[in-house]
mmCIF file of C-alpha atoms and ligand atoms in Angstrom:
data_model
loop_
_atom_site.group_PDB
_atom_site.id
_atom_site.type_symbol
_atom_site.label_atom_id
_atom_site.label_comp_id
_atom_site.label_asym_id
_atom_site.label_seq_id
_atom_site.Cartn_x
_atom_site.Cartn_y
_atom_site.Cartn_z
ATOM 1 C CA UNK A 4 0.000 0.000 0.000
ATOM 2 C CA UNK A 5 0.912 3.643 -0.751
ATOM 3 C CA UNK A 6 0.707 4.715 2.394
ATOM 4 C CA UNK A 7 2.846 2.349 4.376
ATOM 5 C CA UNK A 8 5.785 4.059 2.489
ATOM 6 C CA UNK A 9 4.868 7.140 4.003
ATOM 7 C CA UNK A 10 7.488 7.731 7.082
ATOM 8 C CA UNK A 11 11.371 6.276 7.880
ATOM 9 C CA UNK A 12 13.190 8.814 5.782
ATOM 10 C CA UNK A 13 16.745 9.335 5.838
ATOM 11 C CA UNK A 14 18.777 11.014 8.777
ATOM 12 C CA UNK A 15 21.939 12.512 6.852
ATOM 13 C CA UNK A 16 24.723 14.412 9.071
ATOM 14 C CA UNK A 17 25.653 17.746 7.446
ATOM 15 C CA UNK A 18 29.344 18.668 7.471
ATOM 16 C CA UNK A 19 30.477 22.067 4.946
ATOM 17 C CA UNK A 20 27.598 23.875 5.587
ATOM 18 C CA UNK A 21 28.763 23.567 9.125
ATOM 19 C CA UNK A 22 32.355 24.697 8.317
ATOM 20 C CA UNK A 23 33.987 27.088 11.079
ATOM 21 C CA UNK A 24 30.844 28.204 12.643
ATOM 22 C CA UNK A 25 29.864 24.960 14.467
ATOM 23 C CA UNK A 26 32.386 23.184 16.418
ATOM 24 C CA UNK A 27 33.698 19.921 15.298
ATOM 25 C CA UNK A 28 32.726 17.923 18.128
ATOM 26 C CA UNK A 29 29.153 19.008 17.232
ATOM 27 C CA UNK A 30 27.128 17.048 15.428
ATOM 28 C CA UNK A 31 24.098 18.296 13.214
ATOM 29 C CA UNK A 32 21.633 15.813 11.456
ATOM 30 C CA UNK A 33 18.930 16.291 9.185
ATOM 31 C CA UNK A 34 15.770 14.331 8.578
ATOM 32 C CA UNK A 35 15.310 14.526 4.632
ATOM 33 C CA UNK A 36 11.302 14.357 3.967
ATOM 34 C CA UNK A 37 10.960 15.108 0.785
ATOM 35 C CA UNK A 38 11.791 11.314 0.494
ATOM 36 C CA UNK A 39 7.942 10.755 1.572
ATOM 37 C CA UNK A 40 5.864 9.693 -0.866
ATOM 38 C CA UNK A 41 4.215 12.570 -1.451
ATOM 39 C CA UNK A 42 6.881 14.830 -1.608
ATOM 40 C CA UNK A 43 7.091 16.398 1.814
ATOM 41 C CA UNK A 44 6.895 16.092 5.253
ATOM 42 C CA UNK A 45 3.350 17.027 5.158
ATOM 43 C CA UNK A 46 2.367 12.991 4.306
ATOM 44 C CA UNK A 47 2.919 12.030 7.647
ATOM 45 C CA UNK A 48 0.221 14.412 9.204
ATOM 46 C CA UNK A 49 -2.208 13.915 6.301
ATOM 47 C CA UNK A 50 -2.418 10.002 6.287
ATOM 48 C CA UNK A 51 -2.788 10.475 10.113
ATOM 49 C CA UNK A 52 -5.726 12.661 9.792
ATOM 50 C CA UNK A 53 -7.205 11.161 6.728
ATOM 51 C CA UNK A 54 -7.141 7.400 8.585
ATOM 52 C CA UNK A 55 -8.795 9.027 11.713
ATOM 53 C CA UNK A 56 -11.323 10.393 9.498
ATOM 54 C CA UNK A 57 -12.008 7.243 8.167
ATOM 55 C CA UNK A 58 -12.094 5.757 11.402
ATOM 56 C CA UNK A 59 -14.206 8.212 12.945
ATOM 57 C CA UNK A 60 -17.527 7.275 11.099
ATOM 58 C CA UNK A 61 -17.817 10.850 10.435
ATOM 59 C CA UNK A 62 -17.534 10.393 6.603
ATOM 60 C CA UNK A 63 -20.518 9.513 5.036
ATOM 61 C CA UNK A 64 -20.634 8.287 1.360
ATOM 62 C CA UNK A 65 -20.718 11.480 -1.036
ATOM 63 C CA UNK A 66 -19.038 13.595 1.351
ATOM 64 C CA UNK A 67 -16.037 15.696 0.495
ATOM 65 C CA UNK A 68 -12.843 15.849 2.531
ATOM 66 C CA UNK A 69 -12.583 19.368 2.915
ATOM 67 C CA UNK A 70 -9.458 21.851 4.280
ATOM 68 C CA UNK A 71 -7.198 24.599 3.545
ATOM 69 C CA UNK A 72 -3.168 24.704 2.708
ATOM 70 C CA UNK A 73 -0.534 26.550 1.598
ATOM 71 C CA UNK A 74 0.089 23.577 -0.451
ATOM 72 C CA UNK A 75 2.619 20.560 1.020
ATOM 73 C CA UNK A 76 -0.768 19.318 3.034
ATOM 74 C CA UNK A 77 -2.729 19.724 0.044
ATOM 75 C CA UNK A 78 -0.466 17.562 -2.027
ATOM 76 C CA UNK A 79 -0.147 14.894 0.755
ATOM 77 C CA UNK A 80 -3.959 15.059 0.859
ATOM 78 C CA UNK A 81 -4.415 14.918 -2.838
ATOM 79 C CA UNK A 82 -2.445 11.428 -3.191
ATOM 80 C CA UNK A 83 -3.783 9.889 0.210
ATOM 81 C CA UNK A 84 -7.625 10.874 -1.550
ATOM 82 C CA UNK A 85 -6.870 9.292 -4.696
ATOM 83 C CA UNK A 86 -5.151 5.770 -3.358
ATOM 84 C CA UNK A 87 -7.891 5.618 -0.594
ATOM 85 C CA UNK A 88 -10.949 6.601 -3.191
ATOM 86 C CA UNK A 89 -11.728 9.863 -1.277
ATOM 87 C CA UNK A 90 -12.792 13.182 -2.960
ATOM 88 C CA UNK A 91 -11.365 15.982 -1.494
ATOM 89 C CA UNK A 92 -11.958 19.904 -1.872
ATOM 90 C CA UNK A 93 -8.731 22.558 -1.016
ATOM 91 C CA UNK A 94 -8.638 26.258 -0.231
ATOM 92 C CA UNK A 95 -5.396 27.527 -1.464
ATOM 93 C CA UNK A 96 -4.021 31.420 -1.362
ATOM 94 C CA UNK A 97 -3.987 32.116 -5.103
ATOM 95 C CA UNK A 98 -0.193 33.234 -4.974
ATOM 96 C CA UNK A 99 0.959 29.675 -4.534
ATOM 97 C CA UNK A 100 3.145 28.368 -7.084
ATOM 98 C CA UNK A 101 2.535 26.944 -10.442
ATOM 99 C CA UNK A 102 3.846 23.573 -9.741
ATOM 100 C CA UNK A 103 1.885 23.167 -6.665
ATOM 101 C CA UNK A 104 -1.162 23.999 -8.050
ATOM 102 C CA UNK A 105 -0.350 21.677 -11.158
ATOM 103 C CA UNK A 106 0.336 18.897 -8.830
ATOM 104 C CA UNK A 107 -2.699 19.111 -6.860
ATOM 105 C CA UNK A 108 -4.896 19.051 -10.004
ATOM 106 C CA UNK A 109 -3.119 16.373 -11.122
ATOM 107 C CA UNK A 110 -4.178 14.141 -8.240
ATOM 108 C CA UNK A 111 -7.753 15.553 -9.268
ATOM 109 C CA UNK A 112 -8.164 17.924 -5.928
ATOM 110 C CA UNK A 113 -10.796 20.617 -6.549
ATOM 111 C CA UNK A 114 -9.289 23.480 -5.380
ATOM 112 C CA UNK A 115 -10.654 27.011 -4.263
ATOM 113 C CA UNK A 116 -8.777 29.691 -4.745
ATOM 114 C CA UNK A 117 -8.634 32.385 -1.853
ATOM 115 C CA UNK A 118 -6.880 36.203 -1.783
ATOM 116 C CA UNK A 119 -3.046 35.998 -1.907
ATOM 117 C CA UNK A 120 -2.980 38.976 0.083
ATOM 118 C CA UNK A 121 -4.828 37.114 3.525
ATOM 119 C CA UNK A 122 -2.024 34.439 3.090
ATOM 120 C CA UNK A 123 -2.892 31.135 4.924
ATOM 121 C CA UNK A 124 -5.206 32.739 7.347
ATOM 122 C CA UNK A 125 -7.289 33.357 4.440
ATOM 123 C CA UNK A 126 -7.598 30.041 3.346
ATOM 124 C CA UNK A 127 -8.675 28.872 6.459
ATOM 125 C CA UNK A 128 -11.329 31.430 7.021
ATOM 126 C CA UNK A 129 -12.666 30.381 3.311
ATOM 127 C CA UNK A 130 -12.592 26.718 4.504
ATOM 128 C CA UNK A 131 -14.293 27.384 7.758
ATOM 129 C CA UNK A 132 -16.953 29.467 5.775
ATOM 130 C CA UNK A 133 -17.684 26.805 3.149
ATOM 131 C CA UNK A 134 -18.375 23.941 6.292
ATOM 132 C CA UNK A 135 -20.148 26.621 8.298
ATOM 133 C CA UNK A 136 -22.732 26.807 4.966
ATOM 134 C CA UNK A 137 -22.622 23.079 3.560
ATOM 135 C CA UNK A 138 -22.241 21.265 6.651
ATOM 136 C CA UNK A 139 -23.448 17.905 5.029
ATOM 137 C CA UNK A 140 -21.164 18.327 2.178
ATOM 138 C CA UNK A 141 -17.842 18.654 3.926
ATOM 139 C CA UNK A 142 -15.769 16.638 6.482
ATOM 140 C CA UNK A 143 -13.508 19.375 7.769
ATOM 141 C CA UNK A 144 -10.259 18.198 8.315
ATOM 142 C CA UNK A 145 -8.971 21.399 10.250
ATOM 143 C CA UNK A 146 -5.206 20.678 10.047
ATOM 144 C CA UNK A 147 -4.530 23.080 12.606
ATOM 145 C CA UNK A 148 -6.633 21.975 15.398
ATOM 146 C CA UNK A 149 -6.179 18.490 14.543
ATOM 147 C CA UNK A 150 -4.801 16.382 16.705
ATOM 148 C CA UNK A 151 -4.057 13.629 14.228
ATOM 149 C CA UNK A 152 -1.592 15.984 12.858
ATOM 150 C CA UNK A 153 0.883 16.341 15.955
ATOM 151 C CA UNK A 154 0.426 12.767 16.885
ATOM 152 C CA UNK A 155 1.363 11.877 13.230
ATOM 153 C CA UNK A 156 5.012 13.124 14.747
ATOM 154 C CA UNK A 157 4.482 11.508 18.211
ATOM 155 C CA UNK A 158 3.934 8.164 16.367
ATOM 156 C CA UNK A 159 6.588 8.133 13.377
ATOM 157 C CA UNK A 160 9.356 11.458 13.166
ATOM 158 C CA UNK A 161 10.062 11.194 17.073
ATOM 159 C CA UNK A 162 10.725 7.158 17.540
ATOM 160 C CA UNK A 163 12.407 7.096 14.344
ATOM 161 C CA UNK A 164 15.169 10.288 15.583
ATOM 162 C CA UNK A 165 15.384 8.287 18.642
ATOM 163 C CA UNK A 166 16.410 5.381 16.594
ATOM 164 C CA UNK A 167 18.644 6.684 13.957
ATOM 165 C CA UNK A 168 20.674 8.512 16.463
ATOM 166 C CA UNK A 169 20.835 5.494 18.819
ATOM 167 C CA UNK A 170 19.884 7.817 21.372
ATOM 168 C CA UNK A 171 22.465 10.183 21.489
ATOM 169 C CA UNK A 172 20.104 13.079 20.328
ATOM 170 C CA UNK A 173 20.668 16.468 22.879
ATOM 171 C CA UNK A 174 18.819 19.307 20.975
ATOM 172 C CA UNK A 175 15.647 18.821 18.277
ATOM 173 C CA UNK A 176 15.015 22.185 16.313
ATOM 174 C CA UNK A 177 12.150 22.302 13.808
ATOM 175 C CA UNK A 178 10.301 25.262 12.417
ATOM 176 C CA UNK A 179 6.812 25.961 12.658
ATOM 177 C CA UNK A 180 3.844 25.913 10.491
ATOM 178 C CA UNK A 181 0.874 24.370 11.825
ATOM 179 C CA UNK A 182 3.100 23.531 14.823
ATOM 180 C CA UNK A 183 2.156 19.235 14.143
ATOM 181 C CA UNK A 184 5.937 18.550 13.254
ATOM 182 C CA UNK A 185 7.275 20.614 16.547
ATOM 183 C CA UNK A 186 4.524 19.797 19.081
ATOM 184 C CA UNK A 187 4.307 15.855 18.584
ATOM 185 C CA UNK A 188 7.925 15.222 17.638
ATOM 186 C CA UNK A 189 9.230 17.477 20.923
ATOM 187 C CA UNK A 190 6.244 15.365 23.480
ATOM 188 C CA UNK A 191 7.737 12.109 22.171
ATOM 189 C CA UNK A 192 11.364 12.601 22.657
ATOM 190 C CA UNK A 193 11.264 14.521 25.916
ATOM 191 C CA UNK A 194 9.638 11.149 26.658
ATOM 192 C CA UNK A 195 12.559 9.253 25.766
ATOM 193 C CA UNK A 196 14.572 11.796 27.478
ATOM 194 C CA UNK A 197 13.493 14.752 29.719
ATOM 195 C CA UNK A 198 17.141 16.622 29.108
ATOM 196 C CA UNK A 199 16.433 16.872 25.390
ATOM 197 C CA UNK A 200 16.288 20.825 24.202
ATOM 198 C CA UNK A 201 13.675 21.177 21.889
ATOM 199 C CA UNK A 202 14.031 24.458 20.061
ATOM 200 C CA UNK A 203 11.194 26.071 17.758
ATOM 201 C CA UNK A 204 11.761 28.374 14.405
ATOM 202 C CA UNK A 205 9.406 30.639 13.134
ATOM 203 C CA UNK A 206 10.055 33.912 10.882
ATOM 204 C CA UNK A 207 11.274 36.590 12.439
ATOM 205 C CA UNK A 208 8.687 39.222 11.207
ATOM 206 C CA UNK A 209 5.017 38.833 9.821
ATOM 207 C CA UNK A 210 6.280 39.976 6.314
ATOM 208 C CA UNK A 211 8.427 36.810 5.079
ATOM 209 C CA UNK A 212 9.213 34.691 2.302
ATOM 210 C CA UNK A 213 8.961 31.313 4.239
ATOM 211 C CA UNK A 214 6.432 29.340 2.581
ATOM 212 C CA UNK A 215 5.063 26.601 4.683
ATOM 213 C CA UNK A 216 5.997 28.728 8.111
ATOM 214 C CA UNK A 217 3.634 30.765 10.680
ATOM 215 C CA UNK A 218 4.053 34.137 12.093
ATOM 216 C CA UNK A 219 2.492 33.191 15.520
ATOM 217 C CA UNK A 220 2.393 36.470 17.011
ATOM 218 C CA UNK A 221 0.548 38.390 13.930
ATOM 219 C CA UNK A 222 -1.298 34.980 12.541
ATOM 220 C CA UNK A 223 -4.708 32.689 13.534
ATOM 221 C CA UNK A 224 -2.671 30.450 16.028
ATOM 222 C CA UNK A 225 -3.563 26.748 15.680
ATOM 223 C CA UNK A 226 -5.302 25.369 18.106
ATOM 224 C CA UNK A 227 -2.512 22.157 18.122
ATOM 225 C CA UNK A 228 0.283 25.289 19.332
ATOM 226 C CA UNK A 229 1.733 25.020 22.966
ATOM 227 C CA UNK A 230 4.327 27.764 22.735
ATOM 228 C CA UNK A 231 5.447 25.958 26.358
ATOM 229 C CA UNK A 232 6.685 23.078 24.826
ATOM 230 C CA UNK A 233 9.592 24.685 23.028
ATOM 231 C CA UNK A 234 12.793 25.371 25.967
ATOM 232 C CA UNK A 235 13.799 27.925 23.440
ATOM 233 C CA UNK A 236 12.158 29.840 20.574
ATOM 234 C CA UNK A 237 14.013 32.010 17.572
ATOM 235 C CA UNK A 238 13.407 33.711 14.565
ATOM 236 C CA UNK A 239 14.478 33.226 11.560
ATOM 237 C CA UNK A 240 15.644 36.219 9.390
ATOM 238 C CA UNK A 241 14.094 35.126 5.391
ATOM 239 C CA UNK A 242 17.303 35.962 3.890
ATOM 240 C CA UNK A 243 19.845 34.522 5.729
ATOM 241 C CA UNK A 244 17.348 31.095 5.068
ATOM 242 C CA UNK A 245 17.550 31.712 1.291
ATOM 243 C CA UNK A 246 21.040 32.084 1.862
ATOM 244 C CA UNK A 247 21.364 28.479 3.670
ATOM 245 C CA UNK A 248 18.675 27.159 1.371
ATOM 246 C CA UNK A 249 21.011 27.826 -1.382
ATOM 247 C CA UNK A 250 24.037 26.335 0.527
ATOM 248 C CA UNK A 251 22.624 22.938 1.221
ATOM 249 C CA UNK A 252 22.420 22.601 -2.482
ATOM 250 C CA UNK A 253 26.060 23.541 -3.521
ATOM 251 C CA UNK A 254 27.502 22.370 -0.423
ATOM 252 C CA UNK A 255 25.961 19.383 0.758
ATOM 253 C CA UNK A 256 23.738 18.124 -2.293
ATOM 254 C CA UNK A 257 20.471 18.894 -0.826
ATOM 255 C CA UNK A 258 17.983 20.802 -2.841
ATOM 256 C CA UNK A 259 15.894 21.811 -0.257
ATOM 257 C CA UNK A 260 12.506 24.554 0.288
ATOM 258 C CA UNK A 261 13.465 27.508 1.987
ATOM 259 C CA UNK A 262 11.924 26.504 5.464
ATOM 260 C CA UNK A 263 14.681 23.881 4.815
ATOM 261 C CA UNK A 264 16.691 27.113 5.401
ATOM 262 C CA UNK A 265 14.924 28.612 7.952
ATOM 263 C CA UNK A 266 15.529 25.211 9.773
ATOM 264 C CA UNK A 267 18.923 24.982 9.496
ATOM 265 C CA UNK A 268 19.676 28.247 10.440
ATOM 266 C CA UNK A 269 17.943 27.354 13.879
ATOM 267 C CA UNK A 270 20.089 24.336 14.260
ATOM 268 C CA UNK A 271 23.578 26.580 13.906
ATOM 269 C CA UNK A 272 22.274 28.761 15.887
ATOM 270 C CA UNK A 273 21.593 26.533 18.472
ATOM 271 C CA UNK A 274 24.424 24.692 17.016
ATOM 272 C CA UNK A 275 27.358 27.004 17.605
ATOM 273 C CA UNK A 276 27.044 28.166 21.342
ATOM 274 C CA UNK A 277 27.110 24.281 22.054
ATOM 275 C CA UNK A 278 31.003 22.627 22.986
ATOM 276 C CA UNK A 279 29.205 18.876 22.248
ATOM 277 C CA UNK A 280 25.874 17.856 21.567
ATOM 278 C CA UNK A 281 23.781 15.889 19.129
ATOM 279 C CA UNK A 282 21.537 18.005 17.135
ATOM 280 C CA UNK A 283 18.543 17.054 14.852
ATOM 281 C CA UNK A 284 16.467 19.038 12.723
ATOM 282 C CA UNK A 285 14.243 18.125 9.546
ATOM 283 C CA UNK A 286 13.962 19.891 6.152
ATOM 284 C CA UNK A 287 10.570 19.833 5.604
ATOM 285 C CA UNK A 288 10.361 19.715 1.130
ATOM 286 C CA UNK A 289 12.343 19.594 -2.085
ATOM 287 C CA UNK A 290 13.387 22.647 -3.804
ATOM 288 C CA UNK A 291 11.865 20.817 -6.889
ATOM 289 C CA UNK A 292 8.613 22.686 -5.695
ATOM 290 C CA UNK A 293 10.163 26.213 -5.387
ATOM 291 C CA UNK A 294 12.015 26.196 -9.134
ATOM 292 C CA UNK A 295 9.752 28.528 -10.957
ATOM 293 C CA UNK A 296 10.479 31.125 -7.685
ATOM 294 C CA UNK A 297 12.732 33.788 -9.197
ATOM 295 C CA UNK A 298 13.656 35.448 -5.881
ATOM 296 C CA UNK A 299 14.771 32.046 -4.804
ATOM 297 C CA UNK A 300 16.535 30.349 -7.722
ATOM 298 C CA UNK A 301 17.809 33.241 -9.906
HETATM 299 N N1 PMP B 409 7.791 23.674 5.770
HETATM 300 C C1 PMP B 409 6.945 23.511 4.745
HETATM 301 C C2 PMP B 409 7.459 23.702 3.356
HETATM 302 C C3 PMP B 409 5.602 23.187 5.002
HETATM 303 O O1 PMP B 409 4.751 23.046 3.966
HETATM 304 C C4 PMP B 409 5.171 23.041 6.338
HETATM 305 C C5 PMP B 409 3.736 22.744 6.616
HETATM 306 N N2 PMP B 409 2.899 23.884 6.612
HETATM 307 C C6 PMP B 409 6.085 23.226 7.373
HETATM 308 C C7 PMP B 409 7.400 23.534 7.045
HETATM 309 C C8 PMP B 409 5.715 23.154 8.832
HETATM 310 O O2 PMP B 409 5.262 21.920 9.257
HETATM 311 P P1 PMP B 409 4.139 21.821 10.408
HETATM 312 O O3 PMP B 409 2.828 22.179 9.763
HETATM 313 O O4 PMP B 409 4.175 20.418 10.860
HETATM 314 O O5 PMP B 409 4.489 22.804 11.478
#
């Protein structure tokens, strides 16, 4: 089945990227989930929440799935829908890019367009409008109050870090979009080991070019967010991101997205002020899905 490929992606050490910032006795790891199925790291949360729905009883025949995205949770949707015989409806903000929106009609998602200038937040008031009038028609998935999402992580990325690092992971630093990847990876390995840091990354303004990542402060907060999880919390500046983003392609062979970049620049961060340590982030997508970008791939 599809979806059993979904999960156990690689855990690759970086090393030039790292070069005379980060000490040598310092190790940094990244989980690479664009080897998912589905392209992203975004598979994980949506074949959690898809097999609860199905579980639930909540979906009745002729029903649409129904939710918003800024596209990685669409896509993951999209192919779940189509292997499991699903229909499923999208709200996307119109200024996502071409390939996503190719992609998703590919996997024959209806989408709904909403204004690129309400971002995400947009999206999800569309969604929550269209459920609010059809309630019959739609299942509402509601990624961000989910809690299939963050237990996706509790279940699969946070055993499988404690695994592939035999237990020798000290920090975890993830960025944040809905929050699922943070919130259920952090519970499970502070679990495994209370001393663990678990650092979170969002942009460091409300005006940035990190696709896939939340503002908190000037966004609707998902109800799945428990800013007291994270021991520490930074922001990430969207240039020097693009800048890393960039790096891990020349540098270390990984064609990353740019929250990729606004991971990694967490991790040195976190990284550099350390004398040892083991620490693990996880780039969230490809830069396949970011080509046609200008600003980003000159
Ligand atoms: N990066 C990208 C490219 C994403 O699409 C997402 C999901 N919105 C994230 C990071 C953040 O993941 P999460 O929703 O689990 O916080």
């Amino acid at each position: 089945m599809l979806v059993q490929r979904i999960g156990n992606t690689p855990l690759v050490r970086l090393c030039h990227v790292l070069d005379g910032v980060v000490p040598a006795s310092v190790e940094v790891w990244a989980k690479l989930e664009w080897f998912n199925p589905g392209g992203s790291v975004k598979d994980r949360a949506a074949w959690s929440i898809i097999r609860d729905a199905e579980q639930s009883g909540h979906l009745r025949p002729g029903m649409r799935l129904l939710d918003s995205s800024s596209g990685n949770t669409g896509i993951a949707y999209g192919m779940i829908a189509a292997s499991r015989g699903h229909r499923i409806t999208l709200c996307l903000p119109a200024n996502a890019n071409r390939e996503r929106k190719k992609i998703l009609r590919a996997y024959g998602v209806e989408v709904i367009e909403t204004d690129p200038l309400e971002g995400s937040d947009g999206a999800i008031r569309k969604a929550r409008a269209l459920v609010a009038e059809h309630p019959d028609q739609y299942l509402y998935l509601d990624q961000y109050s989910n809690d299939a999402n963050w237990r996706a992580h509790y279940e699969t990325t946070g055993p499988e870090i404690w695994r592939d690092t035999g237990g020798r992971v000290t920090h975890w630093v993830s960025a944040l979009g809905t929050s699922g990847t943070f919130m259920g990876t952090s519970r499970r390995l502070k679990e495994y080991d209370p001393r663990i840091t678990c650092v979170s990354v969002q942009p460091d303004s409300p005006f940035h070019g990190l696709e896939g990542l939340k503002h908190m402060e000037s966004a609707i907060v998902p109800r799945i967010y428990d800013a007291t999880l994270a021991d520490r919390d930074l922001g990430a500046p969207t240039e020097a991101s693009i800048a890393l983003m960039r790096r891990l392609a020349r540098e270390e062979g990984l064609l990353v997205g740019v929250s990729a970049g606004a991971a990694l620049w967490g991790a040195i961060e976190v990284a550099r002020a350390l004398d040892e340590g083991v620490v693990v982030t996880l780039f969230p997508d490809s830069g396949e899905r970011y080509l046609s970008e200008e600003h980003l791939w000159p």
